[in-house]
PDB file of C-alpha atoms in Angstrom:
ATOM      1  CA  MET X   1       0.000   0.000   0.000  1.00  0.00           C
ATOM      2  CA  PRO X   2       1.444   3.427  -0.966  1.00  0.00           C
ATOM      3  CA  VAL X   3       2.645   5.641   1.879  1.00  0.00           C
ATOM      4  CA  VAL X   4       0.486   8.701   2.576  1.00  0.00           C
ATOM      5  CA  ARG X   5       2.842  11.643   3.006  1.00  0.00           C
ATOM      6  CA  ASN X   6       2.386  15.030   4.659  1.00  0.00           C
ATOM      7  CA  MET X   7       4.574  17.524   2.833  1.00  0.00           C
ATOM      8  CA  LEU X   8       5.423  21.122   3.608  1.00  0.00           C
ATOM      9  CA  ILE X   9       6.313  23.214   0.539  1.00  0.00           C
ATOM     10  CA  LEU X  10       8.267  26.469   0.869  1.00  0.00           C
ATOM     11  CA  MET X  11       6.528  28.960  -1.429  1.00  0.00           C
ATOM     12  CA  ASP X  12       7.646  32.462  -2.351  1.00  0.00           C
ATOM     13  CA  GLY X  13       4.499  33.647  -4.132  1.00  0.00           C
ATOM     14  CA  SER X  14       6.122  33.812  -7.582  1.00  0.00           C
ATOM     15  CA  ALA X  15       6.076  31.669 -10.740  1.00  0.00           C
ATOM     16  CA  ASP X  16       8.843  29.601  -9.113  1.00  0.00           C
ATOM     17  CA  ALA X  17       6.291  28.389  -6.565  1.00  0.00           C
ATOM     18  CA  GLU X  18       4.142  27.043  -9.387  1.00  0.00           C
ATOM     19  CA  ARG X  19       7.153  25.259 -10.892  1.00  0.00           C
ATOM     20  CA  LEU X  20       7.898  23.661  -7.520  1.00  0.00           C
ATOM     21  CA  LEU X  21       4.268  22.627  -7.120  1.00  0.00           C
ATOM     22  CA  ASP X  22       4.171  21.090 -10.619  1.00  0.00           C
ATOM     23  CA  CYS X  23       7.443  19.230  -9.995  1.00  0.00           C
ATOM     24  CA  SER X  24       6.223  17.948  -6.614  1.00  0.00           C
ATOM     25  CA  MET X  25       2.991  16.658  -8.131  1.00  0.00           C
ATOM     26  CA  LYS X  26       4.935  14.663 -10.740  1.00  0.00           C
ATOM     27  CA  ILE X  27       7.263  13.097  -8.172  1.00  0.00           C
ATOM     28  CA  PHE X  28       4.725  12.562  -5.388  1.00  0.00           C
ATOM     29  CA  HIS X  29       1.672  11.397  -7.289  1.00  0.00           C
ATOM     30  CA  ASN X  30      -0.232   9.490  -4.604  1.00  0.00           C
ATOM     31  CA  ARG X  31      -3.645  11.157  -4.609  1.00  0.00           C
ATOM     32  CA  GLN X  32      -3.840  10.718  -0.837  1.00  0.00           C
ATOM     33  CA  ASP X  33      -0.690  12.768  -0.188  1.00  0.00           C
ATOM     34  CA  HIS X  34      -1.232  16.005   1.734  1.00  0.00           C
ATOM     35  CA  PHE X  35       0.467  19.254   0.656  1.00  0.00           C
ATOM     36  CA  ASN X  36       0.931  22.227   2.972  1.00  0.00           C
ATOM     37  CA  GLY X  37       2.123  25.504   1.475  1.00  0.00           C
ATOM     38  CA  ALA X  38       4.349  27.647   3.716  1.00  0.00           C
ATOM     39  CA  PHE X  39       4.515  31.353   2.862  1.00  0.00           C
ATOM     40  CA  VAL X  40       7.270  32.911   4.958  1.00  0.00           C
ATOM     41  CA  GLU X  41       7.960  36.587   5.660  1.00  0.00           C
ATOM     42  CA  GLY X  42      11.365  37.469   4.213  1.00  0.00           C
ATOM     43  CA  ILE X  43      11.211  34.676   1.645  1.00  0.00           C
ATOM     44  CA  SER X  44       7.929  35.540  -0.087  1.00  0.00           C
ATOM     45  CA  THR X  45       8.315  38.125  -2.834  1.00  0.00           C
ATOM     46  CA  GLY X  46       5.977  40.597  -1.164  1.00  0.00           C
ATOM     47  CA  ASN X  47       5.826  41.983   2.348  1.00  0.00           C
ATOM     48  CA  LEU X  48       3.408  39.732   4.229  1.00  0.00           C
ATOM     49  CA  ASN X  49       3.214  42.208   7.101  1.00  0.00           C
ATOM     50  CA  ASP X  50       1.400  44.558   4.710  1.00  0.00           C
ATOM     51  CA  VAL X  51      -1.168  41.873   3.935  1.00  0.00           C
ATOM     52  CA  PHE X  52      -1.881  40.351   7.338  1.00  0.00           C
ATOM     53  CA  ASP X  53      -1.694  42.059  10.726  1.00  0.00           C
ATOM     54  CA  SER X  54      -1.499  38.679  12.409  1.00  0.00           C
ATOM     55  CA  THR X  55      -1.624  35.038  11.402  1.00  0.00           C
ATOM     56  CA  VAL X  56      -3.647  34.074  14.481  1.00  0.00           C
ATOM     57  CA  HIS X  57      -7.023  32.608  13.429  1.00  0.00           C
ATOM     58  CA  LEU X  58      -6.240  33.488   9.807  1.00  0.00           C
ATOM     59  CA  ALA X  59      -8.265  30.523   8.579  1.00  0.00           C
ATOM     60  CA  ASN X  60     -11.318  31.939  10.344  1.00  0.00           C
ATOM     61  CA  GLN X  61     -11.024  35.221   8.449  1.00  0.00           C
ATOM     62  CA  TYR X  62     -10.281  34.030   4.927  1.00  0.00           C
ATOM     63  CA  THR X  63     -10.627  30.932   2.769  1.00  0.00           C
ATOM     64  CA  ARG X  64      -7.462  29.182   1.586  1.00  0.00           C
ATOM     65  CA  SER X  65      -7.904  30.672  -1.876  1.00  0.00           C
ATOM     66  CA  GLU X  66      -8.336  34.195  -0.483  1.00  0.00           C
ATOM     67  CA  ILE X  67      -5.127  33.869   1.549  1.00  0.00           C
ATOM     68  CA  ILE X  68      -3.150  32.706  -1.485  1.00  0.00           C
ATOM     69  CA  GLU X  69      -4.680  35.395  -3.705  1.00  0.00           C
ATOM     70  CA  LYS X  70      -3.744  38.156  -1.262  1.00  0.00           C
ATOM     71  CA  ILE X  71      -0.147  36.892  -1.106  1.00  0.00           C
ATOM     72  CA  LEU X  72       0.224  36.540  -4.869  1.00  0.00           C
ATOM     73  CA  HIS X  73      -1.043  40.067  -5.459  1.00  0.00           C
ATOM     74  CA  THR X  74       1.917  41.441  -3.463  1.00  0.00           C
ATOM     75  CA  ASP X  75       4.182  40.529  -6.407  1.00  0.00           C
ATOM     76  CA  LEU X  76       3.570  42.983  -9.256  1.00  0.00           C
ATOM     77  CA  ASN X  77       5.075  40.499 -11.716  1.00  0.00           C
ATOM     78  CA  ASN X  78       2.218  38.078 -11.128  1.00  0.00           C
ATOM     79  CA  SER X  79      -0.433  38.337 -13.838  1.00  0.00           C
ATOM     80  CA  ASN X  80      -4.109  37.745 -13.123  1.00  0.00           C
ATOM     81  CA  GLU X  81      -3.929  34.699 -15.401  1.00  0.00           C
ATOM     82  CA  PHE X  82      -1.091  33.212 -13.326  1.00  0.00           C
ATOM     83  CA  ILE X  83      -2.855  33.937 -10.033  1.00  0.00           C
ATOM     84  CA  THR X  84      -6.073  32.269 -11.207  1.00  0.00           C
ATOM     85  CA  ARG X  85      -4.177  29.235 -12.534  1.00  0.00           C
ATOM     86  CA  PHE X  86      -2.075  28.840  -9.395  1.00  0.00           C
ATOM     87  CA  ILE X  87      -5.067  29.097  -7.060  1.00  0.00           C
ATOM     88  CA  LYS X  88      -6.904  26.477  -9.115  1.00  0.00           C
ATOM     89  CA  LYS X  89      -3.973  24.044  -8.749  1.00  0.00           C
ATOM     90  CA  CYS X  90      -3.857  24.633  -5.003  1.00  0.00           C
ATOM     91  CA  GLU X  91      -7.595  23.996  -4.752  1.00  0.00           C
ATOM     92  CA  GLU X  92      -7.322  20.767  -6.748  1.00  0.00           C
ATOM     93  CA  LEU X  93      -4.672  19.574  -4.289  1.00  0.00           C
ATOM     94  CA  SER X  94      -6.642  20.809  -1.267  1.00  0.00           C
ATOM     95  CA  LEU X  95      -3.398  22.528  -0.329  1.00  0.00           C
ATOM     96  CA  ARG X  96      -3.427  23.800   3.242  1.00  0.00           C
ATOM     97  CA  THR X  97      -1.994  27.289   3.597  1.00  0.00           C
ATOM     98  CA  LYS X  98       0.399  28.334   6.364  1.00  0.00           C
ATOM     99  CA  VAL X  99       1.596  31.936   6.758  1.00  0.00           C
ATOM    100  CA  PHE X 100       4.586  32.817   8.938  1.00  0.00           C
ATOM    101  CA  ILE X 101       5.326  36.439   9.912  1.00  0.00           C
ATOM    102  CA  GLY X 102       8.112  37.812  12.107  1.00  0.00           C
ATOM    103  CA  ALA X 103      11.679  36.474  12.249  1.00  0.00           C
ATOM    104  CA  GLU X 104      11.653  34.894  15.712  1.00  0.00           C
ATOM    105  CA  GLU X 105       8.081  33.645  15.430  1.00  0.00           C
ATOM    106  CA  THR X 106       8.743  32.235  11.962  1.00  0.00           C
ATOM    107  CA  ASN X 107      11.743  30.196  13.041  1.00  0.00           C
ATOM    108  CA  GLU X 108       9.991  28.805  16.094  1.00  0.00           C
ATOM    109  CA  ASP X 109       6.582  28.194  14.489  1.00  0.00           C
ATOM    110  CA  LEU X 110       7.919  26.706  11.279  1.00  0.00           C
ATOM    111  CA  VAL X 111      10.229  24.345  13.161  1.00  0.00           C
ATOM    112  CA  LYS X 112       7.185  23.206  15.169  1.00  0.00           C
ATOM    113  CA  GLU X 113       5.191  22.822  11.963  1.00  0.00           C
ATOM    114  CA  SER X 114       7.924  20.627  10.476  1.00  0.00           C
ATOM    115  CA  LEU X 115       7.435  18.142  13.320  1.00  0.00           C
ATOM    116  CA  TYR X 116       4.040  17.255  11.828  1.00  0.00           C
ATOM    117  CA  ASN X 117       5.280  16.824   8.265  1.00  0.00           C
ATOM    118  CA  ASP X 118       7.177  13.961   6.652  1.00  0.00           C
ATOM    119  CA  LEU X 119       9.073  16.072   4.116  1.00  0.00           C
ATOM    120  CA  PHE X 120       9.962  19.737   3.625  1.00  0.00           C
ATOM    121  CA  LEU X 121      10.149  20.507  -0.112  1.00  0.00           C
ATOM    122  CA  ILE X 122      12.294  23.473  -1.192  1.00  0.00           C
ATOM    123  CA  GLY X 123      12.911  24.487  -4.805  1.00  0.00           C
ATOM    124  CA  LYS X 124      16.494  25.379  -5.684  1.00  0.00           C
ATOM    125  CA  ASP X 125      15.173  28.324  -7.718  1.00  0.00           C
ATOM    126  CA  ILE X 126      14.798  30.234  -4.462  1.00  0.00           C
ATOM    127  CA  PHE X 127      18.608  30.420  -4.177  1.00  0.00           C
ATOM    128  CA  ARG X 128      18.984  31.785  -7.711  1.00  0.00           C
ATOM    129  CA  LYS X 129      16.830  34.862  -7.271  1.00  0.00           C
ATOM    130  CA  PRO X 130      18.880  37.987  -8.084  1.00  0.00           C
ATOM    131  CA  ASN X 131      16.982  40.151  -5.574  1.00  0.00           C
ATOM    132  CA  VAL X 132      17.189  37.888  -2.525  1.00  0.00           C
ATOM    133  CA  ASN X 133      18.681  39.945   0.304  1.00  0.00           C
ATOM    134  CA  LYS X 134      20.829  38.874   3.250  1.00  0.00           C
ATOM    135  CA  ALA X 135      17.850  38.760   5.620  1.00  0.00           C
ATOM    136  CA  SER X 136      16.054  36.336   3.306  1.00  0.00           C
ATOM    137  CA  PHE X 137      19.093  34.095   3.066  1.00  0.00           C
ATOM    138  CA  ASP X 138      19.447  34.172   6.849  1.00  0.00           C
ATOM    139  CA  ALA X 139      15.825  33.051   7.116  1.00  0.00           C
ATOM    140  CA  ILE X 140      16.332  30.240   4.575  1.00  0.00           C
ATOM    141  CA  GLU X 141      19.541  29.087   6.256  1.00  0.00           C
ATOM    142  CA  SER X 142      17.916  29.036   9.693  1.00  0.00           C
ATOM    143  CA  LEU X 143      14.929  27.060   8.406  1.00  0.00           C
ATOM    144  CA  MET X 144      17.091  24.480   6.668  1.00  0.00           C
ATOM    145  CA  ARG X 145      19.379  23.975   9.639  1.00  0.00           C
ATOM    146  CA  ASN X 146      16.586  23.678  12.205  1.00  0.00           C
ATOM    147  CA  THR X 147      13.828  21.826  10.354  1.00  0.00           C
ATOM    148  CA  ARG X 148      12.807  18.655  12.191  1.00  0.00           C
ATOM    149  CA  CYS X 149      11.854  16.572   9.149  1.00  0.00           C
ATOM    150  CA  PRO X 150      13.848  15.533   6.070  1.00  0.00           C
ATOM    151  CA  ILE X 151      14.426  18.255   3.478  1.00  0.00           C
ATOM    152  CA  VAL X 152      14.212  17.630  -0.259  1.00  0.00           C
ATOM    153  CA  LEU X 153      15.994  20.299  -2.302  1.00  0.00           C
ATOM    154  CA  LEU X 154      14.363  19.922  -5.709  1.00  0.00           C
ATOM    155  CA  ASP X 155      15.569  20.983  -9.091  1.00  0.00           C
ATOM    156  CA  CYS X 156      12.252  21.785 -10.738  1.00  0.00           C
ATOM    157  CA  GLU X 157      13.593  20.797 -14.167  1.00  0.00           C
ATOM    158  CA  GLN X 158      13.773  17.170 -13.038  1.00  0.00           C
ATOM    159  CA  ILE X 159      10.862  14.888 -13.801  1.00  0.00           C
ATOM    160  CA  ASP X 160      12.889  11.730 -13.192  1.00  0.00           C
ATOM    161  CA  PHE X 161      16.017  11.546 -11.042  1.00  0.00           C
ATOM    162  CA  GLU X 162      17.589   8.741 -13.156  1.00  0.00           C
ATOM    163  CA  ASN X 163      20.095   7.972 -10.379  1.00  0.00           C
ATOM    164  CA  ILE X 164      19.597   7.636  -6.608  1.00  0.00           C
ATOM    165  CA  VAL X 165      22.887   7.973  -4.702  1.00  0.00           C
ATOM    166  CA  LEU X 166      22.837   6.844  -1.051  1.00  0.00           C
ATOM    167  CA  ILE X 167      25.613   7.816   1.369  1.00  0.00           C
ATOM    168  CA  TYR X 168      26.494   5.313   4.099  1.00  0.00           C
ATOM    169  CA  ASP X 169      29.376   5.785   6.547  1.00  0.00           C
ATOM    170  CA  GLY X 170      28.419   3.141   9.106  1.00  0.00           C
ATOM    171  CA  SER X 171      26.772   5.610  11.453  1.00  0.00           C
ATOM    172  CA  LYS X 172      23.225   5.306  12.755  1.00  0.00           C
ATOM    173  CA  ARG X 173      22.451   8.740  11.291  1.00  0.00           C
ATOM    174  CA  SER X 174      23.385   7.714   7.762  1.00  0.00           C
ATOM    175  CA  PHE X 175      21.373   4.483   8.004  1.00  0.00           C
ATOM    176  CA  ASP X 176      18.390   6.329   9.494  1.00  0.00           C
ATOM    177  CA  ALA X 177      18.414   8.739   6.516  1.00  0.00           C
ATOM    178  CA  ILE X 178      18.411   5.808   4.086  1.00  0.00           C
ATOM    179  CA  LYS X 179      15.540   4.126   5.939  1.00  0.00           C
ATOM    180  CA  LEU X 180      13.542   7.377   5.954  1.00  0.00           C
ATOM    181  CA  PHE X 181      14.104   7.775   2.237  1.00  0.00           C
ATOM    182  CA  MET X 182      13.084   4.187   1.541  1.00  0.00           C
ATOM    183  CA  TYR X 183       9.913   4.647   3.594  1.00  0.00           C
ATOM    184  CA  LEU X 184       8.922   8.020   2.135  1.00  0.00           C
ATOM    185  CA  MET X 185      10.261   7.803  -1.418  1.00  0.00           C
ATOM    186  CA  GLY X 186      10.995   4.116  -1.958  1.00  0.00           C
ATOM    187  CA  ASP X 187       8.863   4.133  -5.115  1.00  0.00           C
ATOM    188  CA  GLN X 188      11.704   6.069  -6.768  1.00  0.00           C
ATOM    189  CA  MET X 189      13.882   2.957  -6.549  1.00  0.00           C
ATOM    190  CA  LEU X 190      11.798   1.106  -9.122  1.00  0.00           C
ATOM    191  CA  LYS X 191      12.452   3.463 -12.034  1.00  0.00           C
ATOM    192  CA  ASN X 192      15.923   4.846 -11.223  1.00  0.00           C
ATOM    193  CA  ASN X 193      19.438   3.439 -10.963  1.00  0.00           C
ATOM    194  CA  LEU X 194      20.769   2.978  -7.422  1.00  0.00           C
ATOM    195  CA  VAL X 195      24.312   3.715  -6.245  1.00  0.00           C
ATOM    196  CA  LEU X 196      25.434   2.992  -2.675  1.00  0.00           C
ATOM    197  CA  ASN X 197      28.348   5.264  -1.789  1.00  0.00           C
ATOM    198  CA  VAL X 198      30.160   3.696   1.200  1.00  0.00           C
ATOM    199  CA  VAL X 199      32.587   5.799   3.241  1.00  0.00           C
ATOM    200  CA  VAL X 200      35.089   3.197   4.439  1.00  0.00           C
ATOM    201  CA  THR X 201      35.211   3.244   8.237  1.00  0.00           C
ATOM    202  CA  GLU X 202      35.430   0.518  10.859  1.00  0.00           C
ATOM    203  CA  ASN X 203      31.646   0.681  11.349  1.00  0.00           C
ATOM    204  CA  SER X 204      30.741   0.685   7.655  1.00  0.00           C
ATOM    205  CA  SER X 205      33.100  -2.221   6.949  1.00  0.00           C
ATOM    206  CA  SER X 206      31.538  -4.383   9.649  1.00  0.00           C
ATOM    207  CA  ASN X 207      27.952  -3.390   8.754  1.00  0.00           C
ATOM    208  CA  GLU X 208      28.201  -3.205   4.965  1.00  0.00           C
ATOM    209  CA  LYS X 209      26.597  -6.615   4.402  1.00  0.00           C
ATOM    210  CA  GLY X 210      23.639  -5.544   6.535  1.00  0.00           C
ATOM    211  CA  ILE X 211      22.961  -2.392   4.509  1.00  0.00           C
ATOM    212  CA  ILE X 212      23.331  -4.325   1.240  1.00  0.00           C
ATOM    213  CA  ASP X 213      20.863  -6.982   2.374  1.00  0.00           C
ATOM    214  CA  TYR X 214      18.470  -4.248   3.506  1.00  0.00           C
ATOM    215  CA  LEU X 215      18.575  -2.511   0.100  1.00  0.00           C
ATOM    216  CA  LYS X 216      18.067  -5.803  -1.735  1.00  0.00           C
ATOM    217  CA  ASN X 217      14.607  -5.934  -0.212  1.00  0.00           C
ATOM    218  CA  TYR X 218      13.821  -3.019  -2.517  1.00  0.00           C
ATOM    219  CA  LYS X 219      16.160  -3.489  -5.493  1.00  0.00           C
ATOM    220  CA  GLN X 220      18.170  -6.572  -6.408  1.00  0.00           C
ATOM    221  CA  HIS X 221      20.805  -4.931  -8.574  1.00  0.00           C
ATOM    222  CA  PHE X 222      22.707  -1.750  -7.744  1.00  0.00           C
ATOM    223  CA  SER X 223      26.214  -0.297  -7.816  1.00  0.00           C
ATOM    224  CA  ILE X 224      28.536   0.106  -4.829  1.00  0.00           C
ATOM    225  CA  ASN X 225      31.183   2.818  -4.700  1.00  0.00           C
ATOM    226  CA  ARG X 226      33.721   2.959  -1.837  1.00  0.00           C
ATOM    227  CA  VAL X 227      35.664   6.032  -0.753  1.00  0.00           C
ATOM    228  CA  TYR X 228      37.999   6.772   2.150  1.00  0.00           C
ATOM    229  CA  PRO X 229      37.228   9.488   4.693  1.00  0.00           C
ATOM    230  CA  GLU X 230      40.212  11.691   3.824  1.00  0.00           C
ATOM    231  CA  ASN X 231      39.051  12.000   0.198  1.00  0.00           C
ATOM    232  CA  TYR X 232      35.371  11.498   0.856  1.00  0.00           C
ATOM    233  CA  TYR X 233      33.824  14.807  -0.275  1.00  0.00           C
ATOM    234  CA  SER X 234      35.986  15.340  -3.363  1.00  0.00           C
ATOM    235  CA  GLU X 235      35.462  11.743  -4.497  1.00  0.00           C
ATOM    236  CA  LEU X 236      31.730  12.071  -3.914  1.00  0.00           C
ATOM    237  CA  LEU X 237      31.655  15.096  -6.223  1.00  0.00           C
ATOM    238  CA  ASP X 238      33.718  13.167  -8.804  1.00  0.00           C
ATOM    239  CA  LEU X 239      31.101  10.409  -8.712  1.00  0.00           C
ATOM    240  CA  LEU X 240      28.171  12.796  -8.993  1.00  0.00           C
ATOM    241  CA  VAL X 241      29.623  14.916 -11.790  1.00  0.00           C
ATOM    242  CA  GLY X 242      29.629  11.840 -14.007  1.00  0.00           C
ATOM    243  CA  LEU X 243      25.851  11.456 -13.658  1.00  0.00           C
ATOM    244  CA  ASN X 244      23.484  13.330 -15.945  1.00  0.00           C
ATOM    245  CA  SER X 245      20.819  13.536 -13.272  1.00  0.00           C
ATOM    246  CA  PHE X 246      20.600  12.401  -9.645  1.00  0.00           C
ATOM    247  CA  LEU X 247      19.012  12.579  -6.226  1.00  0.00           C
ATOM    248  CA  LEU X 248      21.615  12.461  -3.452  1.00  0.00           C
ATOM    249  CA  VAL X 249      20.375  10.910  -0.181  1.00  0.00           C
ATOM    250  CA  THR X 250      22.434  11.767   2.895  1.00  0.00           C
ATOM    251  CA  GLY X 251      22.117  12.187   6.629  1.00  0.00           C
ATOM    252  CA  VAL X 252      25.760  12.942   7.415  1.00  0.00           C
ATOM    253  CA  ASN X 253      26.968  15.968   5.462  1.00  0.00           C
ATOM    254  CA  ARG X 254      24.006  18.333   5.589  1.00  0.00           C
ATOM    255  CA  ASN X 255      26.154  21.317   6.625  1.00  0.00           C
ATOM    256  CA  ASP X 256      28.646  20.834   3.766  1.00  0.00           C
ATOM    257  CA  ILE X 257      25.854  20.868   1.205  1.00  0.00           C
ATOM    258  CA  LEU X 258      23.924  23.728   2.809  1.00  0.00           C
ATOM    259  CA  GLU X 259      27.011  25.920   3.049  1.00  0.00           C
ATOM    260  CA  ASP X 260      27.895  25.162  -0.565  1.00  0.00           C
ATOM    261  CA  MET X 261      24.425  26.131  -1.765  1.00  0.00           C
ATOM    262  CA  ILE X 262      23.857  29.136   0.496  1.00  0.00           C
ATOM    263  CA  PHE X 263      27.281  30.771   0.576  1.00  0.00           C
ATOM    264  CA  ASN X 264      28.561  29.714  -2.840  1.00  0.00           C
ATOM    265  CA  LYS X 265      25.283  29.848  -4.741  1.00  0.00           C
ATOM    266  CA  ASN X 266      26.720  31.249  -7.982  1.00  0.00           C
ATOM    267  CA  HIS X 267      29.274  28.435  -8.294  1.00  0.00           C
ATOM    268  CA  SER X 268      27.714  25.695  -6.196  1.00  0.00           C
ATOM    269  CA  PHE X 269      28.037  22.159  -7.556  1.00  0.00           C
ATOM    270  CA  PHE X 270      24.557  21.291  -6.313  1.00  0.00           C
ATOM    271  CA  MET X 271      22.937  24.358  -7.919  1.00  0.00           C
ATOM    272  CA  ASN X 272      23.441  22.969 -11.427  1.00  0.00           C
ATOM    273  CA  GLU X 273      20.385  21.549 -13.173  1.00  0.00           C
ATOM    274  CA  GLN X 274      19.244  17.949 -12.771  1.00  0.00           C
ATOM    275  CA  ARG X 275      20.682  17.710  -9.238  1.00  0.00           C
ATOM    276  CA  SER X 276      18.434  17.250  -6.203  1.00  0.00           C
ATOM    277  CA  VAL X 277      19.226  16.384  -2.589  1.00  0.00           C
ATOM    278  CA  PHE X 278      17.400  14.495   0.185  1.00  0.00           C
ATOM    279  CA  LEU X 279      18.749  15.647   3.564  1.00  0.00           C
ATOM    280  CA  GLY X 280      17.710  13.185   6.263  1.00  0.00           C
TER     281      GLY X 280
END
């Protein structure tokens, strides 16, 4: 029986939000999945403080469509045609709308909200925006570091990942990330190639057979790549650069990837097209 997933989607109120929504619907196509749209002050294109005095009891004041419409109208680049189309898609998905205002409240409330979601979907387009200011990046960085559920950084050009690359270093954290991925997105294993990237440590060497047997429950044939800790990150990038398209699954080097994307966004390896990341 397919897993029913609760997913939080970071939306900025622009055409990029529609691209992320379209991409998410193609990847997560179980009709019973639940989507929750998060519009966050400092990340949305408009000033949400000008739209809503408070987010308390917001659902009692407006319908979901009215909330989304008000937010979309804060961006002057949004045409009426786009706004109507986007609202219709949200209605078809029964997308629940969450609005977060105020820096301290946003961090605290959104972290709490993530506890009740299985995945937090973020489009990489949000990092490419030419007008994103330091405060917005601070908000994005804080959210990504503190979120209490797995993050999927999606390249919205990807319809299929083609390759799933799992990182295993023998630690409980790396195995937990793989198990979470298999539970939440295991259907991706059927139509994509699988590569197990083993960081050679004492723990991974003694537990490698266990992880291989575990994965064979889902896919009989897959590749294994072994790297040593001293060359781990550079060799990982060498492996990934040879793949046309991939989803990297990791629970052990979240900070390396986040820092590369946030602080080196113009030259980040992971910002290139056809590259997505599951951070467990």
